[in-house]
């Protein structure tokens, strides 16, 4: 089974609703060199109960849907969060890929992300890198 690795950074966070969760974050997927790869949605099912206090740790349960030019992937994920300050969170995300659509039909694999999210009065600034490992039949 051939394996493919896709590396992307999370860009341009936005907020929206989702049908089967509390709320969703939208984001663009950019290759490390900046080329646009697609877009994603993180539908949050169980938010962390951690207040924005340095040292607080929490876990968010969500579903990522990642749309690329030739297909899409879905993965239930756990976002492990550590508040570094009142405005910055360190996130480590792990999940398993479920069979996707298009070129990813029947695919399995994993996703892992690490980085920070900083909140300002006017913006949410992600510095997150993700690696998707996809095995296709």
PDB file of C-alpha atoms in Angstrom, residues 9-120:
ATOM      1  CA  UNK A   9       0.593  25.032   7.636  1.00  0.00           C
ATOM      2  CA  UNK A  10      -2.704  26.361   8.953  1.00  0.00           C
ATOM      3  CA  UNK A  11      -3.491  29.840   7.597  1.00  0.00           C
ATOM      4  CA  UNK A  12      -6.353  32.378   7.777  1.00  0.00           C
ATOM      5  CA  UNK A  13      -8.465  31.058  10.646  1.00  0.00           C
ATOM      6  CA  UNK A  14     -12.173  31.874  10.534  1.00  0.00           C
ATOM      7  CA  UNK A  15     -15.260  30.849  12.448  1.00  0.00           C
ATOM      8  CA  UNK A  16     -18.471  29.216  11.229  1.00  0.00           C
ATOM      9  CA  UNK A  17     -21.112  26.740  12.344  1.00  0.00           C
ATOM     10  CA  UNK A  18     -21.185  22.996  11.741  1.00  0.00           C
ATOM     11  CA  UNK A  19     -24.098  20.586  11.523  1.00  0.00           C
ATOM     12  CA  UNK A  20     -22.925  18.022  14.066  1.00  0.00           C
ATOM     13  CA  UNK A  21     -20.868  20.117  16.490  1.00  0.00           C
ATOM     14  CA  UNK A  22     -20.872  23.253  18.590  1.00  0.00           C
ATOM     15  CA  UNK A  23     -18.911  25.484  16.211  1.00  0.00           C
ATOM     16  CA  UNK A  24     -16.248  25.214  13.540  1.00  0.00           C
ATOM     17  CA  UNK A  25     -12.989  26.849  12.580  1.00  0.00           C
ATOM     18  CA  UNK A  26     -12.210  27.275   8.900  1.00  0.00           C
ATOM     19  CA  UNK A  27      -8.641  27.498   7.624  1.00  0.00           C
ATOM     20  CA  UNK A  28      -6.501  27.393   4.513  1.00  0.00           C
ATOM     21  CA  UNK A  29      -3.898  24.671   3.921  1.00  0.00           C
ATOM     22  CA  UNK A  30      -0.591  26.063   2.657  1.00  0.00           C
ATOM     23  CA  UNK A  31       2.531  24.137   1.674  1.00  0.00           C
ATOM     24  CA  UNK A  32       5.652  25.135   3.642  1.00  0.00           C
ATOM     25  CA  UNK A  33       6.684  27.328   0.677  1.00  0.00           C
ATOM     26  CA  UNK A  34       3.334  29.137   0.759  1.00  0.00           C
ATOM     27  CA  UNK A  35       1.516  27.462  -2.170  1.00  0.00           C
ATOM     28  CA  UNK A  36      -2.207  26.985  -1.465  1.00  0.00           C
ATOM     29  CA  UNK A  37      -3.071  23.267  -1.140  1.00  0.00           C
ATOM     30  CA  UNK A  38      -6.743  23.485  -0.177  1.00  0.00           C
ATOM     31  CA  UNK A  39      -8.906  24.339   2.795  1.00  0.00           C
ATOM     32  CA  UNK A  40     -10.079  22.768   6.001  1.00  0.00           C
ATOM     33  CA  UNK A  41     -12.772  22.815   8.644  1.00  0.00           C
ATOM     34  CA  UNK A  42     -12.406  21.782  12.281  1.00  0.00           C
ATOM     35  CA  UNK A  43     -15.851  20.977  13.692  1.00  0.00           C
ATOM     36  CA  UNK A  44     -15.597  21.087  17.504  1.00  0.00           C
ATOM     37  CA  UNK A  45     -17.720  18.511  19.332  1.00  0.00           C
ATOM     38  CA  UNK A  46     -16.314  18.792  22.871  1.00  0.00           C
ATOM     39  CA  UNK A  47     -14.484  22.007  23.787  1.00  0.00           C
ATOM     40  CA  UNK A  48     -11.854  22.211  26.483  1.00  0.00           C
ATOM     41  CA  UNK A  49     -13.066  23.462  29.847  1.00  0.00           C
ATOM     42  CA  UNK A  50      -9.702  25.129  30.399  1.00  0.00           C
ATOM     43  CA  UNK A  51      -9.778  28.905  31.038  1.00  0.00           C
ATOM     44  CA  UNK A  52      -7.137  31.122  29.364  1.00  0.00           C
ATOM     45  CA  UNK A  53      -4.683  30.883  32.250  1.00  0.00           C
ATOM     46  CA  UNK A  54      -0.999  30.025  31.806  1.00  0.00           C
ATOM     47  CA  UNK A  55      -0.371  26.372  32.691  1.00  0.00           C
ATOM     48  CA  UNK A  56      -3.931  25.147  32.147  1.00  0.00           C
ATOM     49  CA  UNK A  57      -4.173  21.940  30.072  1.00  0.00           C
ATOM     50  CA  UNK A  58      -7.212  20.710  28.197  1.00  0.00           C
ATOM     51  CA  UNK A  59      -8.348  18.514  25.316  1.00  0.00           C
ATOM     52  CA  UNK A  60     -10.689  19.479  22.475  1.00  0.00           C
ATOM     53  CA  UNK A  61     -12.497  16.734  20.508  1.00  0.00           C
ATOM     54  CA  UNK A  62     -13.120  17.710  16.887  1.00  0.00           C
ATOM     55  CA  UNK A  63     -13.388  16.419  13.337  1.00  0.00           C
ATOM     56  CA  UNK A  64     -11.081  17.773  10.648  1.00  0.00           C
ATOM     57  CA  UNK A  65     -12.253  17.816   7.037  1.00  0.00           C
ATOM     58  CA  UNK A  66      -9.416  18.639   4.653  1.00  0.00           C
ATOM     59  CA  UNK A  67     -10.262  19.449   1.025  1.00  0.00           C
ATOM     60  CA  UNK A  68      -7.522  19.232  -1.594  1.00  0.00           C
ATOM     61  CA  UNK A  69      -7.790  19.748  -5.369  1.00  0.00           C
ATOM     62  CA  UNK A  70      -8.202  16.017  -6.080  1.00  0.00           C
ATOM     63  CA  UNK A  71     -10.157  14.834  -3.050  1.00  0.00           C
ATOM     64  CA  UNK A  72     -10.869  15.214   0.643  1.00  0.00           C
ATOM     65  CA  UNK A  73     -10.005  13.539   3.943  1.00  0.00           C
ATOM     66  CA  UNK A  74     -11.810  13.392   7.274  1.00  0.00           C
ATOM     67  CA  UNK A  75     -10.263  12.645  10.665  1.00  0.00           C
ATOM     68  CA  UNK A  76     -11.641  12.639  14.202  1.00  0.00           C
ATOM     69  CA  UNK A  77      -8.922  14.398  16.233  1.00  0.00           C
ATOM     70  CA  UNK A  78      -7.930  15.260  19.783  1.00  0.00           C
ATOM     71  CA  UNK A  79      -6.329  18.687  20.201  1.00  0.00           C
ATOM     72  CA  UNK A  80      -4.212  18.664  23.361  1.00  0.00           C
ATOM     73  CA  UNK A  81      -3.861  22.259  24.523  1.00  0.00           C
ATOM     74  CA  UNK A  82      -1.560  24.009  26.976  1.00  0.00           C
ATOM     75  CA  UNK A  83      -2.104  27.698  27.690  1.00  0.00           C
ATOM     76  CA  UNK A  84       1.333  29.346  27.574  1.00  0.00           C
ATOM     77  CA  UNK A  85      -0.107  32.753  28.510  1.00  0.00           C
ATOM     78  CA  UNK A  86      -3.518  34.417  28.640  1.00  0.00           C
ATOM     79  CA  UNK A  87      -3.344  34.866  24.861  1.00  0.00           C
ATOM     80  CA  UNK A  88      -1.333  31.905  23.485  1.00  0.00           C
ATOM     81  CA  UNK A  89      -2.090  28.184  23.321  1.00  0.00           C
ATOM     82  CA  UNK A  90       0.295  25.374  22.395  1.00  0.00           C
ATOM     83  CA  UNK A  91      -1.618  22.678  20.488  1.00  0.00           C
ATOM     84  CA  UNK A  92      -0.626  19.096  19.712  1.00  0.00           C
ATOM     85  CA  UNK A  93      -3.196  17.362  17.502  1.00  0.00           C
ATOM     86  CA  UNK A  94      -3.516  13.671  16.653  1.00  0.00           C
ATOM     87  CA  UNK A  95      -6.089  11.745  14.686  1.00  0.00           C
ATOM     88  CA  UNK A  96      -6.779   8.832  12.354  1.00  0.00           C
ATOM     89  CA  UNK A  97      -7.852   9.362   8.752  1.00  0.00           C
ATOM     90  CA  UNK A  98     -11.168   7.823   7.702  1.00  0.00           C
ATOM     91  CA  UNK A  99     -11.720   6.831   4.051  1.00  0.00           C
ATOM     92  CA  UNK A 100     -11.995   9.978   1.979  1.00  0.00           C
ATOM     93  CA  UNK A 101     -13.311  11.065  -1.391  1.00  0.00           C
ATOM     94  CA  UNK A 102     -11.762  11.465  -4.825  1.00  0.00           C
ATOM     95  CA  UNK A 103      -8.091  10.452  -4.878  1.00  0.00           C
ATOM     96  CA  UNK A 104      -8.405   9.624  -1.168  1.00  0.00           C
ATOM     97  CA  UNK A 105     -11.282   7.127  -1.515  1.00  0.00           C
ATOM     98  CA  UNK A 106     -10.480   4.086   0.623  1.00  0.00           C
ATOM     99  CA  UNK A 107      -7.439   5.786   2.157  1.00  0.00           C
ATOM    100  CA  UNK A 108      -6.352   5.346   5.754  1.00  0.00           C
ATOM    101  CA  UNK A 109      -3.638   7.027   7.753  1.00  0.00           C
ATOM    102  CA  UNK A 110      -2.984   9.655  10.392  1.00  0.00           C
ATOM    103  CA  UNK A 111      -2.706  13.380  10.998  1.00  0.00           C
ATOM    104  CA  UNK A 112      -0.487  15.128  13.488  1.00  0.00           C
ATOM    105  CA  UNK A 113      -0.145  18.865  14.077  1.00  0.00           C
ATOM    106  CA  UNK A 114       1.890  21.020  16.443  1.00  0.00           C
ATOM    107  CA  UNK A 115       2.141  24.741  16.977  1.00  0.00           C
ATOM    108  CA  UNK A 116       0.684  27.765  18.676  1.00  0.00           C
ATOM    109  CA  UNK A 117      -2.402  29.915  18.333  1.00  0.00           C
ATOM    110  CA  UNK A 118      -2.219  33.511  19.568  1.00  0.00           C
ATOM    111  CA  UNK A 119      -5.295  35.622  20.229  1.00  0.00           C
ATOM    112  CA  UNK A 120      -5.140  39.408  19.863  1.00  0.00           C
TER     113      UNK A 120
END
